[in-house]
Amino acid sequence: MLFDYELIKKVYAGFKNKVDTAKKELGRPLTLTEKILYAHLHESNPLKNFERGNDYVDFAPDRVAMQDATAQMALLQFMQAGKDKVAVPSTVHADHLIQARIGADKDLQDAFNKNNEVYNFLESVSNKYGIGFWKPGAGIIHQVVLENYAFPGGMMIGTDSHTPNAGGLGMIAIGVGGADAVDVMAGMPWELKMPKLIGVKLSGKLSGWTAPKDIILKVAGILTVKGGTGAVVEYFGEGAQSLSCTGKGTIGNMGAEIGATTSTFGYDDSMRRYLKATGREAVVEAADNISDYLTGDPEVYANPEKYFDQVIEINLSELEPHINGPFTPDLATPISKVREEAAKNGWPTKIEVALIGSCTNSSYEDISRAASIAKQATEKKLKTKSKYTITPGSEQVRYTIERDGFIETFEKIGGNVFANACGPCIGQWNREGAEKGEKNTIVHSFNRNFAKRADGNPNTHAFVASPEMVTALAIAGELGFNPITDTLINEDGQKVKLDPPSGWELPPKGFDVEDPGYLAPAKDGSGVEIVVKPDSQRLQLLTPFEPWDGKNIRNVRLLIKAKGKCTTDHISMAGPWLRFRGHLDNISNNCLIGAVNAFNNETNKVKNQLNGQYGEVPATQREYKANGIPTIVVGDHNYGEGSSREHAAMEPRHLGVRAVLVKSFARIHETNLKKQGMLALTFDNEADYDKIHEDDIFNFLNLDRFTPGKPIDIEVLHSDNSKDIIKTNHTYNSQQIEWFKAGSALNLIKKSNTQ
């Protein structure tokens, strides 16, 4: 099925002229990133040489994609926007609410039984507003987008932080919160600070045990989880062209783990092959007509230091397979050093479970290479010493790999196939025994490995590797196993060695599927009724947030001073809480329950300044709200790292938190806070973090003169009657200040649609 062909032709029809005009204005060659961004400037923007990392720019994305967990809140907001239909092609993908427990068929049926109310809501809203709906079991949003919607030179946003997976097909694809999606679906311009540019030059070629996954694992080790913040990573060079399209997608997907706005690659033969294999020959023909415009200019790649803000070079011929973790995706260890590092750090080396698949690594190539290792295990009389699971990325991939015998190959070594859904990657894994909290190790080919993310156990050490390496580790059962050098003892007591993986970039017999799982919306959805029961525990219609009264906020109490890493998983956990993603009040009961309190090093235990007692974070905040007392949250570096979930901003807003003051923000979370009418502030002097005491009172001194570029001063009154004046910075522009004044960006959209 070919989607959006008329849209793609329209984008390409104007692409050359827009790029040529931009090159003339800037007076220099352009990177691919710049070509796509300047070709998607919103008509309200005058063309100029926008300053990277400083200028806010309005863009006009081509499409929007939403997964079911975030789509609930996004669509509840869109219902308030006063529109009859979405302004750009949009889709909803039911992939997050399916819990992995037994196996694909049983788990999928359980999901229908438990989530029927939500699925009906999403399907009916999609039907009413002209949104394509991909049913439960159809696949994971990013894999489905790559197979059906992504196209070279396009620009899309998605309500999931791993939306950059589409960069594997040469897009600028950016993860956002639901409020941003509402802007675009409502026909409004979408705002983004002009990103900085990081160029990654790849030379050489992968071989042996090294996979595309190892490239991004290496890059994560170089840049860390915040090194890509505010930047687009553009890969180029002979090494980039040697990668498969889906391998590029893996790299783009995990760019979220370095905080990058997105990652992308220039249009090349691997993209042509993938587009043709997925039935999009017409897109290839259209893209070939402007192929020189769908990659960076030659002068850029010849002298990258002149055009990128930072350049990294990696020789793929010398790259070693990596295993990243535990507890953070940027702790990169070459496979040859893992045993040594495990001993040094006390990592459990026995692997309990090995998991492959997910949106990051579930392509036909990934599965076929992993299957080649599984096949060797059978032939060489080896058995897996760890539990082993497979999560296909889409029904098309699952159907094709079953047809080609790979599922049978996995089952012969004890593999268990989960549903085509996110599953363990996002905490939707009912892992037997996890509740015991035992120290253990798992390895997977997913993207993130924060504490408690996969199974809810804070003592699970999760390590990230390629699917083929994970499969080898499952057979060995030991974290330090290096298949390049080590041998195994088989059932006959013989020493055997695994050969390097082999596979196919694309299925030799082509892709096949009986039911891809797509439901097209009604041409006229005006008669579709959307029902949300008043007593529903899963869905709740939204009440607009109150506008700012224009005054300084005073007598503010500290809700929590978060210590160290505080991701969106800490602020709004996933796992079992996913069932409340459409009910703001219910899900607010997980607000900041994973954040570590800097004053007692405990989670979900903060001092209630009304009675001096310690209690749970949400309950304490609800008491402040009931008494009309404003509160503030204080945090550390890269606050809000991780998922794009806007619930991490909406929950504190709903409960009455007025401001978040941190050393630094992750990009998406900072934007989400702004969209919901919150104050997102950073310490001018990071050392002032240490001046915040548990029972302080905060008074904003010049918020009543809130203007772009002007710091906000906060008076901090301590219990010993001393005080500090803390200078804080912000990145609000004039439009974003209007969001704050109105109470939220959505309030402004509603106002503009009713005037």
mmCIF file of N, CA and C in Angstrom, residues 374-448:
data_model
loop_
_atom_site.group_PDB
_atom_site.id
_atom_site.type_symbol
_atom_site.label_atom_id
_atom_site.label_comp_id
_atom_site.label_asym_id
_atom_site.label_seq_id
_atom_site.Cartn_x
_atom_site.Cartn_y
_atom_site.Cartn_z
ATOM 1 N N ALA A 374 21.356 -18.581 16.000
ATOM 2 C CA ALA A 374 20.495 -19.607 16.588
ATOM 3 C C ALA A 374 20.610 -20.930 15.826
ATOM 4 N N LYS A 375 20.702 -20.851 14.509
ATOM 5 C CA LYS A 375 20.837 -22.046 13.674
ATOM 6 C C LYS A 375 22.146 -22.770 13.980
ATOM 7 N N GLN A 376 23.209 -21.986 14.172
ATOM 8 C CA GLN A 376 24.490 -22.589 14.541
ATOM 9 C C GLN A 376 24.399 -23.341 15.860
ATOM 10 N N ALA A 377 23.647 -22.754 16.809
ATOM 11 C CA ALA A 377 23.522 -23.397 18.113
ATOM 12 C C ALA A 377 22.946 -24.803 17.968
ATOM 13 N N THR A 378 21.911 -24.930 17.144
ATOM 14 C CA THR A 378 21.309 -26.245 16.915
ATOM 15 C C THR A 378 22.303 -27.174 16.225
ATOM 16 N N GLU A 379 22.958 -26.675 15.200
ATOM 17 C CA GLU A 379 23.887 -27.506 14.422
ATOM 18 C C GLU A 379 25.112 -27.919 15.231
ATOM 19 N N LYS A 380 25.550 -27.071 16.148
ATOM 20 C CA LYS A 380 26.755 -27.353 16.931
ATOM 21 C C LYS A 380 26.438 -27.919 18.312
ATOM 22 N N LYS A 381 25.154 -28.320 18.479
ATOM 23 C CA LYS A 381 24.697 -28.984 19.708
ATOM 24 C C LYS A 381 24.909 -28.106 20.938
ATOM 25 N N LEU A 382 24.487 -26.860 20.812
ATOM 26 C CA LEU A 382 24.501 -25.919 21.928
ATOM 27 C C LEU A 382 23.071 -25.566 22.308
ATOM 28 N N LYS A 383 22.857 -25.267 23.562
ATOM 29 C CA LYS A 383 21.553 -24.805 24.031
ATOM 30 C C LYS A 383 21.715 -23.433 24.685
ATOM 31 N N THR A 384 20.648 -22.664 24.693
ATOM 32 C CA THR A 384 20.712 -21.373 25.386
ATOM 33 C C THR A 384 20.758 -21.605 26.893
ATOM 34 N N LYS A 385 21.612 -20.866 27.542
ATOM 35 C CA LYS A 385 21.696 -20.937 29.005
ATOM 36 C C LYS A 385 20.874 -19.829 29.662
ATOM 37 N N SER A 386 20.356 -18.922 28.837
ATOM 38 C CA SER A 386 19.491 -17.842 29.325
ATOM 39 C C SER A 386 18.133 -17.972 28.651
ATOM 40 N N LYS A 387 17.117 -17.436 29.287
ATOM 41 C CA LYS A 387 15.829 -17.319 28.611
ATOM 42 C C LYS A 387 16.017 -16.375 27.426
ATOM 43 N N TYR A 388 15.236 -16.630 26.361
ATOM 44 C CA TYR A 388 15.485 -15.912 25.111
ATOM 45 C C TYR A 388 14.152 -15.534 24.491
ATOM 46 N N THR A 389 13.966 -14.226 24.209
ATOM 47 C CA THR A 389 12.694 -13.763 23.647
ATOM 48 C C THR A 389 12.938 -12.943 22.382
ATOM 49 N N ILE A 390 11.922 -12.944 21.527
ATOM 50 C CA ILE A 390 11.980 -12.222 20.259
ATOM 51 C C ILE A 390 10.738 -11.349 20.149
ATOM 52 N N THR A 391 10.926 -10.055 19.856
ATOM 53 C CA THR A 391 9.813 -9.134 19.675
ATOM 54 C C THR A 391 9.860 -8.549 18.263
ATOM 55 N N PRO A 392 9.051 -9.063 17.335
ATOM 56 C CA PRO A 392 9.039 -8.497 15.976
ATOM 57 C C PRO A 392 8.528 -7.057 15.997
ATOM 58 N N GLY A 393 9.017 -6.264 15.027
ATOM 59 C CA GLY A 393 8.651 -4.852 15.004
ATOM 60 C C GLY A 393 7.350 -4.555 14.304
ATOM 61 N N SER A 394 6.904 -5.467 13.430
ATOM 62 C CA SER A 394 5.651 -5.240 12.719
ATOM 63 C C SER A 394 5.088 -6.580 12.286
ATOM 64 N N GLU A 395 3.807 -6.590 11.946
ATOM 65 C CA GLU A 395 3.198 -7.813 11.448
ATOM 66 C C GLU A 395 3.823 -8.206 10.108
ATOM 67 N N GLN A 396 4.224 -7.230 9.319
ATOM 68 C CA GLN A 396 4.861 -7.550 8.045
ATOM 69 C C GLN A 396 6.176 -8.292 8.269
ATOM 70 N N VAL A 397 6.987 -7.817 9.218
ATOM 71 C CA VAL A 397 8.234 -8.505 9.538
ATOM 72 C C VAL A 397 7.939 -9.873 10.139
ATOM 73 N N ARG A 398 6.990 -9.927 11.085
ATOM 74 C CA ARG A 398 6.692 -11.210 11.731
ATOM 75 C C ARG A 398 6.217 -12.251 10.728
ATOM 76 N N TYR A 399 5.297 -11.867 9.865
ATOM 77 C CA TYR A 399 4.756 -12.805 8.877
ATOM 78 C C TYR A 399 5.865 -13.294 7.946
ATOM 79 N N THR A 400 6.740 -12.379 7.537
ATOM 80 C CA THR A 400 7.804 -12.735 6.604
ATOM 81 C C THR A 400 8.839 -13.649 7.249
ATOM 82 N N ILE A 401 9.231 -13.370 8.498
ATOM 83 C CA ILE A 401 10.239 -14.223 9.135
ATOM 84 C C ILE A 401 9.659 -15.583 9.496
ATOM 85 N N GLU A 402 8.353 -15.643 9.753
ATOM 86 C CA GLU A 402 7.738 -16.952 9.976
ATOM 87 C C GLU A 402 7.733 -17.751 8.677
ATOM 88 N N ARG A 403 7.368 -17.090 7.577
ATOM 89 C CA ARG A 403 7.376 -17.749 6.269
ATOM 90 C C ARG A 403 8.756 -18.291 5.929
ATOM 91 N N ASP A 404 9.794 -17.534 6.293
ATOM 92 C CA ASP A 404 11.152 -17.913 5.926
ATOM 93 C C ASP A 404 11.833 -18.820 6.952
ATOM 94 N N GLY A 405 11.077 -19.256 7.976
ATOM 95 C CA GLY A 405 11.577 -20.267 8.892
ATOM 96 C C GLY A 405 12.361 -19.777 10.083
ATOM 97 N N PHE A 406 12.482 -18.471 10.264
ATOM 98 C CA PHE A 406 13.308 -17.963 11.364
ATOM 99 C C PHE A 406 12.659 -18.193 12.733
ATOM 100 N N ILE A 407 11.345 -18.066 12.796
ATOM 101 C CA ILE A 407 10.688 -18.293 14.088
ATOM 102 C C ILE A 407 10.892 -19.734 14.532
ATOM 103 N N GLU A 408 10.773 -20.655 13.619
ATOM 104 C CA GLU A 408 11.025 -22.066 13.943
ATOM 105 C C GLU A 408 12.463 -22.261 14.423
ATOM 106 N N THR A 409 13.406 -21.561 13.787
ATOM 107 C CA THR A 409 14.809 -21.642 14.199
ATOM 108 C C THR A 409 14.982 -21.167 15.635
ATOM 109 N N PHE A 410 14.333 -20.060 15.978
ATOM 110 C CA PHE A 410 14.417 -19.542 17.342
ATOM 111 C C PHE A 410 13.765 -20.503 18.338
ATOM 112 N N GLU A 411 12.640 -21.053 17.974
ATOM 113 C CA GLU A 411 11.926 -21.953 18.879
ATOM 114 C C GLU A 411 12.735 -23.211 19.183
ATOM 115 N N LYS A 412 13.562 -23.633 18.247
ATOM 116 C CA LYS A 412 14.386 -24.830 18.457
ATOM 117 C C LYS A 412 15.402 -24.634 19.573
ATOM 118 N N ILE A 413 15.787 -23.385 19.835
ATOM 119 C CA ILE A 413 16.721 -23.136 20.945
ATOM 120 C C ILE A 413 15.986 -22.556 22.164
ATOM 121 N N GLY A 414 14.653 -22.684 22.166
ATOM 122 C CA GLY A 414 13.872 -22.241 23.315
ATOM 123 C C GLY A 414 13.389 -20.815 23.256
ATOM 124 N N GLY A 415 13.486 -20.192 22.106
ATOM 125 C CA GLY A 415 13.039 -18.809 21.981
ATOM 126 C C GLY A 415 11.532 -18.672 22.089
ATOM 127 N N ASN A 416 11.090 -17.576 22.662
ATOM 128 C CA ASN A 416 9.664 -17.285 22.832
ATOM 129 C C ASN A 416 9.343 -15.982 22.108
ATOM 130 N N VAL A 417 8.389 -16.029 21.187
ATOM 131 C CA VAL A 417 8.046 -14.856 20.392
ATOM 132 C C VAL A 417 6.922 -14.071 21.060
ATOM 133 N N PHE A 418 7.207 -12.806 21.373
ATOM 134 C CA PHE A 418 6.203 -11.916 21.940
ATOM 135 C C PHE A 418 5.428 -11.219 20.818
ATOM 136 N N ALA A 419 4.399 -10.478 21.200
ATOM 137 C CA ALA A 419 3.562 -9.765 20.235
ATOM 138 C C ALA A 419 4.349 -8.662 19.541
ATOM 139 N N ASN A 420 3.834 -8.228 18.382
ATOM 140 C CA ASN A 420 4.446 -7.126 17.635
ATOM 141 C C ASN A 420 4.143 -5.823 18.371
ATOM 142 N N ALA A 421 4.877 -5.547 19.411
ATOM 143 C CA ALA A 421 4.581 -4.401 20.277
ATOM 144 C C ALA A 421 5.835 -4.040 21.063
ATOM 145 N N CYS A 422 5.743 -2.977 21.836
ATOM 146 C CA CYS A 422 6.916 -2.498 22.565
ATOM 147 C C CYS A 422 7.336 -3.454 23.672
ATOM 148 N N GLY A 423 6.372 -3.941 24.453
ATOM 149 C CA GLY A 423 6.654 -4.953 25.461
ATOM 150 C C GLY A 423 7.730 -4.566 26.450
ATOM 151 N N PRO A 424 8.720 -5.461 26.666
ATOM 152 C CA PRO A 424 9.728 -5.232 27.702
ATOM 153 C C PRO A 424 10.527 -3.944 27.519
ATOM 154 N N CYS A 425 10.649 -3.470 26.294
ATOM 155 C CA CYS A 425 11.452 -2.272 26.044
ATOM 156 C C CYS A 425 10.940 -1.066 26.824
ATOM 157 N N ILE A 426 9.635 -0.998 27.079
ATOM 158 C CA ILE A 426 9.072 0.164 27.785
ATOM 159 C C ILE A 426 8.491 -0.215 29.147
ATOM 160 N N GLY A 427 8.872 -1.398 29.642
ATOM 161 C CA GLY A 427 8.369 -1.813 30.945
ATOM 162 C C GLY A 427 7.079 -2.600 30.891
ATOM 163 N N GLN A 428 6.599 -2.908 29.687
ATOM 164 C CA GLN A 428 5.395 -3.719 29.550
ATOM 165 C C GLN A 428 5.803 -5.195 29.494
ATOM 166 N N TRP A 429 6.349 -5.641 30.606
ATOM 167 C CA TRP A 429 6.872 -7.004 30.721
ATOM 168 C C TRP A 429 6.504 -7.530 32.107
ATOM 169 N N ASN A 430 5.629 -8.478 32.135
ATOM 170 C CA ASN A 430 5.255 -9.114 33.400
ATOM 171 C C ASN A 430 6.252 -10.230 33.658
ATOM 172 N N ARG A 431 7.423 -9.828 34.093
ATOM 173 C CA ARG A 431 8.515 -10.776 34.291
ATOM 174 C C ARG A 431 8.355 -11.515 35.608
ATOM 175 N N GLU A 432 8.294 -12.805 35.539
ATOM 176 C CA GLU A 432 8.114 -13.624 36.734
ATOM 177 C C GLU A 432 9.307 -13.446 37.672
ATOM 178 N N GLY A 433 9.029 -13.118 38.922
ATOM 179 C CA GLY A 433 10.065 -12.985 39.937
ATOM 180 C C GLY A 433 10.664 -11.604 40.071
ATOM 181 N N ALA A 434 10.292 -10.677 39.191
ATOM 182 C CA ALA A 434 10.879 -9.335 39.248
ATOM 183 C C ALA A 434 10.543 -8.634 40.555
ATOM 184 N N GLU A 435 9.383 -8.990 41.112
ATOM 185 C CA GLU A 435 8.946 -8.327 42.344
ATOM 186 C C GLU A 435 9.860 -8.626 43.531
ATOM 187 N N LYS A 436 10.685 -9.650 43.415
ATOM 188 C CA LYS A 436 11.600 -10.003 44.510
ATOM 189 C C LYS A 436 12.750 -9.004 44.624
ATOM 190 N N GLY A 437 13.010 -8.264 43.549
ATOM 191 C CA GLY A 437 14.052 -7.240 43.584
ATOM 192 C C GLY A 437 15.462 -7.785 43.640
ATOM 193 N N GLU A 438 15.671 -8.983 43.128
ATOM 194 C CA GLU A 438 16.990 -9.604 43.200
ATOM 195 C C GLU A 438 17.960 -8.987 42.195
ATOM 196 N N LYS A 439 19.217 -8.933 42.561
ATOM 197 C CA LYS A 439 20.265 -8.439 41.672
ATOM 198 C C LYS A 439 20.478 -9.444 40.552
ATOM 199 N N ASN A 440 20.385 -8.989 39.315
ATOM 200 C CA ASN A 440 20.515 -9.906 38.188
ATOM 201 C C ASN A 440 20.890 -9.127 36.933
ATOM 202 N N THR A 441 21.220 -9.860 35.875
ATOM 203 C CA THR A 441 21.609 -9.250 34.603
ATOM 204 C C THR A 441 20.729 -9.749 33.469
ATOM 205 N N ILE A 442 20.308 -8.804 32.614
ATOM 206 C CA ILE A 442 19.657 -9.135 31.357
ATOM 207 C C ILE A 442 20.407 -8.399 30.241
ATOM 208 N N VAL A 443 20.330 -8.926 29.022
ATOM 209 C CA VAL A 443 20.896 -8.230 27.857
ATOM 210 C C VAL A 443 19.794 -8.106 26.818
ATOM 211 N N HIS A 444 19.785 -6.983 26.112
ATOM 212 C CA HIS A 444 18.743 -6.805 25.098
ATOM 213 C C HIS A 444 19.235 -5.900 23.975
ATOM 214 N N SER A 445 18.478 -5.918 22.882
ATOM 215 C CA SER A 445 18.819 -5.060 21.735
ATOM 216 C C SER A 445 17.917 -3.836 21.680
ATOM 217 N N PHE A 446 17.356 -3.439 22.824
ATOM 218 C CA PHE A 446 16.471 -2.285 22.888
ATOM 219 C C PHE A 446 17.312 -1.002 22.870
ATOM 220 N N ASN A 447 16.693 0.124 23.243
ATOM 221 C CA ASN A 447 17.425 1.386 23.210
ATOM 222 C C ASN A 447 17.809 1.899 24.597
ATOM 223 N N ARG A 448 16.932 1.740 25.555
ATOM 224 C CA ARG A 448 17.183 2.305 26.885
ATOM 225 C C ARG A 448 17.342 1.208 27.928
#
